[in-house]
Coordinates of C-alpha atoms and ligand atoms in Angstrom, one line a residue:
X218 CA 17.4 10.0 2.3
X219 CA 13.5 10.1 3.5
X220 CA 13.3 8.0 6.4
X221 CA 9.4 6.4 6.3
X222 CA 9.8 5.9 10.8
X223 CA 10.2 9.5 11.5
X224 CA 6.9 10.8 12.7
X225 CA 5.4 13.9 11.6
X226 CA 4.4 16.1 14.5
X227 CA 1.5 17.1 15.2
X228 CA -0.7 19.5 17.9
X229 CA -3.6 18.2 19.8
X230 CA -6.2 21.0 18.9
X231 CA -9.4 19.6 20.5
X232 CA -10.1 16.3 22.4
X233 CA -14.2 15.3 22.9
X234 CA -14.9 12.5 25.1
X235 CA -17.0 10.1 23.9
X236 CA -17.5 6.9 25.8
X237 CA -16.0 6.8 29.6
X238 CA -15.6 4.2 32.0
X239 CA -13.7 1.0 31.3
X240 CA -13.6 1.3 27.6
X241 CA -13.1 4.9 26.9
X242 CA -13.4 6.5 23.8
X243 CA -12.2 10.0 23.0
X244 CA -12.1 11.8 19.6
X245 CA -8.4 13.9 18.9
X246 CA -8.4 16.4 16.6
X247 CA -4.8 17.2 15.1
X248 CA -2.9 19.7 13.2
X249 CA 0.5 19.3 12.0
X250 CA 2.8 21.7 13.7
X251 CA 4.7 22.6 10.4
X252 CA 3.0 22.5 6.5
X253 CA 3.1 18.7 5.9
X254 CA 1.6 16.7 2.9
X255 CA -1.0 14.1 4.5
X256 CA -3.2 13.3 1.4
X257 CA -5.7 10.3 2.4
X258 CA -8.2 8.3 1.0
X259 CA -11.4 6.9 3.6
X260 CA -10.2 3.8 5.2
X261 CA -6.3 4.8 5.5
X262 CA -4.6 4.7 8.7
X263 CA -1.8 6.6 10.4
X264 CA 0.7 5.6 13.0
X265 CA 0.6 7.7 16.3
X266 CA 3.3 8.1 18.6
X267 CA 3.6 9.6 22.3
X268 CA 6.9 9.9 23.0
X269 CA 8.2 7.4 25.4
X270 CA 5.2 4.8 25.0
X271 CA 5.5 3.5 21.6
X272 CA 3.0 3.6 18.6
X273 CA -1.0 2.9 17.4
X274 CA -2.2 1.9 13.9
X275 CA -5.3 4.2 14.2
X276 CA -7.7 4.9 11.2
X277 CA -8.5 8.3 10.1
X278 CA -11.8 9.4 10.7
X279 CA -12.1 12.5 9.4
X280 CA -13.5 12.8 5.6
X281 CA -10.2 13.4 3.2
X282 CA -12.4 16.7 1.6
X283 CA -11.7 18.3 5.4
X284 CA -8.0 20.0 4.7
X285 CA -8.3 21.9 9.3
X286 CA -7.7 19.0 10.7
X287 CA -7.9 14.7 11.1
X288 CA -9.6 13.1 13.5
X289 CA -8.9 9.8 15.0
X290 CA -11.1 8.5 17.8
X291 CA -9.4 5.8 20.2
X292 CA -10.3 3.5 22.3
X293 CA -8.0 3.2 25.4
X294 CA -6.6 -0.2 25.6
X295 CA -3.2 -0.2 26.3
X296 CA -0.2 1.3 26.6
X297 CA 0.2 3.7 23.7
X298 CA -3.7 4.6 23.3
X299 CA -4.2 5.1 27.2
X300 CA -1.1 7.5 27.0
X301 CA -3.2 9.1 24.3
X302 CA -6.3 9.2 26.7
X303 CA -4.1 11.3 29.1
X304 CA -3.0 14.2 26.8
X305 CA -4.5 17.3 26.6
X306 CA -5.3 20.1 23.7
X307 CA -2.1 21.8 23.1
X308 CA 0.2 18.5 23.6
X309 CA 1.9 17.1 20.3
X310 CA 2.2 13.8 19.3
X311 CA 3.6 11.9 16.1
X312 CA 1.9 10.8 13.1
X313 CA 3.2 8.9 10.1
X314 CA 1.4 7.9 7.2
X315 CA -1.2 7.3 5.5
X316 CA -1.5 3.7 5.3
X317 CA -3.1 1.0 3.8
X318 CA -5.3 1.2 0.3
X319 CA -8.3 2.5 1.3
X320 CA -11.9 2.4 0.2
X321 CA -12.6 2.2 -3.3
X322 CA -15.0 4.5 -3.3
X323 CA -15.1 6.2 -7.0
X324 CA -15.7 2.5 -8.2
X325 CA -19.3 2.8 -6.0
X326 CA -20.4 6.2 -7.4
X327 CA -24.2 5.7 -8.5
X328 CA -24.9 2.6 -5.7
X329 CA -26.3 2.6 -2.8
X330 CA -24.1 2.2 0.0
X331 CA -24.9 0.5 3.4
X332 CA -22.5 1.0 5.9
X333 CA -23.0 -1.4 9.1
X334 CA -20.3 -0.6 12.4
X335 CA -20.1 -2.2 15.9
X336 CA -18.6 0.1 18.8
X337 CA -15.7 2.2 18.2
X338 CA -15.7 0.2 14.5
X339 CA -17.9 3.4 13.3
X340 CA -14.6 5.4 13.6
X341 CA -13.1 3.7 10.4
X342 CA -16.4 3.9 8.6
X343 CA -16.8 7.5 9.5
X344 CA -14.5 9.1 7.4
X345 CA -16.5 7.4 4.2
X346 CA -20.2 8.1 5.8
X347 CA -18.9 12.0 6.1
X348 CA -17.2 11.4 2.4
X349 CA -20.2 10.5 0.7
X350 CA -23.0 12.6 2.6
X351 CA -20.5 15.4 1.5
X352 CA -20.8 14.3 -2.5
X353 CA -24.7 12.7 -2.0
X354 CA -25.5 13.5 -5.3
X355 CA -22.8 10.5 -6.7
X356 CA -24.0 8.0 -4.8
X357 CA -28.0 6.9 -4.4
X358 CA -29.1 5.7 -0.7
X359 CA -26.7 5.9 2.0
X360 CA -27.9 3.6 5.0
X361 CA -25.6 3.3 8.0
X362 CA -26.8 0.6 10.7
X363 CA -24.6 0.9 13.4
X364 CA -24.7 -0.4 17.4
X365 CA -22.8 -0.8 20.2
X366 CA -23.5 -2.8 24.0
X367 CA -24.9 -0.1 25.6
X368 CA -26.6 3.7 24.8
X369 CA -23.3 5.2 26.1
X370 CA -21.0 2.8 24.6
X371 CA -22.3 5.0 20.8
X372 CA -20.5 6.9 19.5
X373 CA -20.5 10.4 17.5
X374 CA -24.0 10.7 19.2
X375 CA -24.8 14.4 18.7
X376 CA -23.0 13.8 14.9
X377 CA -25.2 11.0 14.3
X378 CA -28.9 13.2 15.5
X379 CA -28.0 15.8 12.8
X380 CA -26.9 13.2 10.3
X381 CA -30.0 11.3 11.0
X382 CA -31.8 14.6 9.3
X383 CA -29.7 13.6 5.4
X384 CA -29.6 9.7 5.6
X385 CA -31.2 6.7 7.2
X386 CA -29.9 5.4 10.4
X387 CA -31.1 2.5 12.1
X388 CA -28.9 2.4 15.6
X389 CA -29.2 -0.4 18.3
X390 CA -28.2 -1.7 22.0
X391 CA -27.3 -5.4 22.7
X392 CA -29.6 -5.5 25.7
X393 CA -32.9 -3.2 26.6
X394 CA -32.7 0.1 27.8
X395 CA -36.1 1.9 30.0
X396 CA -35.9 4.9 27.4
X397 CA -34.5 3.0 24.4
X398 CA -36.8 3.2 21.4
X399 CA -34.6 1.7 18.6
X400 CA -33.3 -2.1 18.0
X401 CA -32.8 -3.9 20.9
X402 CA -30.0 -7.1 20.1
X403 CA -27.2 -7.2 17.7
X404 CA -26.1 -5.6 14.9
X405 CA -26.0 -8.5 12.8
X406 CA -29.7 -9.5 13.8
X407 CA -31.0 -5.6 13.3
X408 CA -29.3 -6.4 9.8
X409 CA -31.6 -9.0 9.4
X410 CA -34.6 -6.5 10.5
X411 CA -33.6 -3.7 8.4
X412 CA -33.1 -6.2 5.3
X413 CA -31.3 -3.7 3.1
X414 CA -31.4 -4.9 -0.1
X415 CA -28.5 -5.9 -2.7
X416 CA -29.5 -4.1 -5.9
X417 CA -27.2 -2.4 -7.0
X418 CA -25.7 -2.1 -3.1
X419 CA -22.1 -2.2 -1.4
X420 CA -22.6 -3.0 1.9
X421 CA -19.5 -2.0 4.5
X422 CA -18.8 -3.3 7.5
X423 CA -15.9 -3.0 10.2
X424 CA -16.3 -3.6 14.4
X425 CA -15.4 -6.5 16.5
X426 CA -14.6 -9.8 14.3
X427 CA -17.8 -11.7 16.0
X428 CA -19.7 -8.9 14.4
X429 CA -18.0 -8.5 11.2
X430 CA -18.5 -12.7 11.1
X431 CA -21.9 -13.2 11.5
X432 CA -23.1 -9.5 9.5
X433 CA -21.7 -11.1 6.4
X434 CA -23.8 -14.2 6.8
X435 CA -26.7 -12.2 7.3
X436 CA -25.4 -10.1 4.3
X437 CA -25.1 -13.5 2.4
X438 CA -28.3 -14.8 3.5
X439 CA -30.0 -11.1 2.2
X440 CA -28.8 -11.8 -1.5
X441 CA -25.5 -9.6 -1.2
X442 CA -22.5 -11.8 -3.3
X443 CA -18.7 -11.6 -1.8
X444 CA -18.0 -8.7 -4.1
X445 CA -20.9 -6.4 -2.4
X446 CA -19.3 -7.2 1.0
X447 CA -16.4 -4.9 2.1
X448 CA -14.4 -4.9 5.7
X449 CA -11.4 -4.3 7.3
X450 CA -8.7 -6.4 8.9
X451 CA -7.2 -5.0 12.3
X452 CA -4.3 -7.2 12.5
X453 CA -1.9 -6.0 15.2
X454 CA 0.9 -3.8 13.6
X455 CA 4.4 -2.1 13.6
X456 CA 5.7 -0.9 10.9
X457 CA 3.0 -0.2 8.4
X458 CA 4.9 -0.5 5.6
X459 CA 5.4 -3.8 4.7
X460 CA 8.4 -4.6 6.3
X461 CA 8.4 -6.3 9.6
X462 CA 6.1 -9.3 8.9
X463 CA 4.1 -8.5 12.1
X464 CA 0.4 -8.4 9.8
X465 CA 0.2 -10.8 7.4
X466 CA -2.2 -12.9 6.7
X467 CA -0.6 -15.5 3.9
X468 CA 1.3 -13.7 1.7
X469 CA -0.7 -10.4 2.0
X470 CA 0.9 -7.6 4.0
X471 CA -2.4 -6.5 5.6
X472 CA -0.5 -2.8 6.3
X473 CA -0.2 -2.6 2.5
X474 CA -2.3 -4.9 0.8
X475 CA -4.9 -4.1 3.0
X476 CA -6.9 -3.1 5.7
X477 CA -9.8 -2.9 3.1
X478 CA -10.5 -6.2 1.3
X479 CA -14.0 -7.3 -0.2
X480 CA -15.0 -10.7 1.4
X481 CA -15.1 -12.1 -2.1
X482 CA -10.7 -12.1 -1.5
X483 CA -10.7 -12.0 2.9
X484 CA -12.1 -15.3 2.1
X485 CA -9.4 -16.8 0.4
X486 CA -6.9 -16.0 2.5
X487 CA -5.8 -17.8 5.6
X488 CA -8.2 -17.1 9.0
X489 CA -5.3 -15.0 10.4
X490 CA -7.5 -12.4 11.2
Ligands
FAD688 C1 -5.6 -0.7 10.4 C2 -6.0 -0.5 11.9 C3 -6.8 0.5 12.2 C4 -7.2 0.7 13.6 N1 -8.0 1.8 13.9 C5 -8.3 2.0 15.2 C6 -9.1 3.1 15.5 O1 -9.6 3.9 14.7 N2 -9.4 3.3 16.8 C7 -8.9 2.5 17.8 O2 -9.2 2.8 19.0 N3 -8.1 1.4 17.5 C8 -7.8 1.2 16.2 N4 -7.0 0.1 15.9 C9 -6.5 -0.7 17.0 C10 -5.3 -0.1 17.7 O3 -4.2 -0.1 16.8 C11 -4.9 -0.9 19.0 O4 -5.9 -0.9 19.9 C12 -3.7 -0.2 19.6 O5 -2.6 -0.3 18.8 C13 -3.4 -0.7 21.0 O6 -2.2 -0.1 21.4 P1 -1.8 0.0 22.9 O7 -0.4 0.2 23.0 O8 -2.7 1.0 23.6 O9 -2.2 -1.4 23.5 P2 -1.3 -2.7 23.6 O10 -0.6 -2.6 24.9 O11 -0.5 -2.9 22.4 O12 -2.5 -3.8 23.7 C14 -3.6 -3.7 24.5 C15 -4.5 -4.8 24.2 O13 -5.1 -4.7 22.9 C16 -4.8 -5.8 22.1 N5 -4.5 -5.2 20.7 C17 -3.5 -4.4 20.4 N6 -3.7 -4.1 19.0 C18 -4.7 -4.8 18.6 C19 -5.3 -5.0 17.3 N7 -4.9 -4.4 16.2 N8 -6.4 -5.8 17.2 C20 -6.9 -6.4 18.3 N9 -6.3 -6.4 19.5 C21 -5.2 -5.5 19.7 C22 -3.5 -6.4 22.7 O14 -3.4 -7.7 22.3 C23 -3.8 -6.2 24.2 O15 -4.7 -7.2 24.6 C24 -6.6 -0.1 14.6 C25 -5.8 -1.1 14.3 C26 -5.4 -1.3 12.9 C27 -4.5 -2.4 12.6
FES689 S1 3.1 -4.0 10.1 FE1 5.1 -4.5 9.4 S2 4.7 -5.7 7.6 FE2 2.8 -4.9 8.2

């Protein structure tokens, strides 16, 4: 019988540091070590193991249409993901998944899509940004609004210089910088600057709850209804499959029913979150 807690395992192949000092952030690229089936859609996650720490609810952030490799980028906060900040290229670690529903993303074809991240929140966003740059011609404007507390707290910052050559990308730093020349404050409020527009818009956001919080007002205050607003739920998990009770929120099972919810239904459910 298939047993859903056996990890999958995978190789290291390339590790890219991306923010370091006291919340360090490093990208992992993975291969599986044998032919395994890991079809995902944006927005899934994947549990990872290191063998004698425990495991990490981490979200994909490689696009789906990229068969080399998944990416995950990780902030080191504890004791599974600082195990993870240790490894090196060639070391092999366990994956199980995919989890959670995903984006809906074929039901935006033909809108403009706004994606707004705080910090290492861009991670779960980047597997759709990559997703839809890849098919531009099904969506209309992609916008991507994304900050974090200092310049070297960003990141994907080469990725996002290139990227800033096919889509619109307004970036920003909570406090001023001598050779910053974007937004200077917080995401929400460069929200509020930008004023995207809700015609015909989904607007996705995912960082630090705070953020998440008050971008959705600003979102509201802009025009955008519930059922523009998308985000994701990082309720602390263990199984991912629905079965230990450690992530619900009311009766939803936010490993399952979830991480993706339009505010339109996160807003009817408990504040658990
Ligand atoms: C669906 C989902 C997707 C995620 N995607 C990513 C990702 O792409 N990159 C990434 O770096 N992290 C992501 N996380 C968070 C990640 O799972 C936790 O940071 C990680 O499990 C911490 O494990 P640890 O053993 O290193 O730390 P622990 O020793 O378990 O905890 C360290 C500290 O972090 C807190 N913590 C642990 N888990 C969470 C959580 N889920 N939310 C808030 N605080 C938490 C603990 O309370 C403690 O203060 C995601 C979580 C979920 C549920
Ligand atoms: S993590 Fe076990 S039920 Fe969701």
């Amino acid at each position: 019988m298939k047993n859903e807690y056996i990890p999958k395992l995978a190789r290291i192949v390339s590790i890219k540091e991306e923010v370091d000092g006291q919340r360090a952030i490093k990208t992992f690229r993975t291969q599986f070590v044998n032919k395994e089936d890991f079809s995902f859609k944006c927005g899934q996650s994947a549990m990872l193991s290191v063998l004698g720490k425990g495991e990490s609810m981490i979200s994909v952030s490689s696009s789906p249409l990229i068969n080399d490799y998944l990416q995950f980028s990780i902030l080191k906060s504890g004791r599974v993901t600082t195990a993870l900040h240790e490894m090196e290229p060639g070391d092999v670690i366990g994956i199980r998944g995919p989890y959670g529903n995903g984006f809906p993303i074929e039901d935006w074809k033909g809108k403009n899509l706004i994606f707004i991240g705080g910090g290492i929140g861009l991670a779960p966003l980047w597997s759709i940004v990559q997703t839809a740059i890849t098919k531009k011609e099904e969506y209309k404007d992609l916008l991507l609004i994304y900050g974090s507390r200092t310049s070297k707290d960003l990141v994907y910052k080469e990725e996002l210089e290139e990227l800033k050559k096919k889509m619109t990308i307004h970036l920003s730093v909570d406090n001023k910088e001598p050779d910053w020349k974007e937004f200077v404050g917080f995401v929400p409020n460069n929200v509020m600057d930008k004023k995207p527009l809700p015609e015909n818009a989904i607007a996705v956001t995912c960082g630090p709850p705070v953020m998440i919080k008050f971008v959705i007002k600003a979102l509201n205050d802009l025009g955008f209804k519930d059922d523009q607003i998308y985000t994701t739920v990082e309720n602390k998990m263990k199984c991912g499959i629905g079965k230990c009770g450690r992530c619900n929120i009311g009766s939803h099972y936010i490993c399952k029913n979830g991480p993706v919810y339009s505010w339109a239904v996160l807003k009817t459910l408990p504040q658990e979150y």
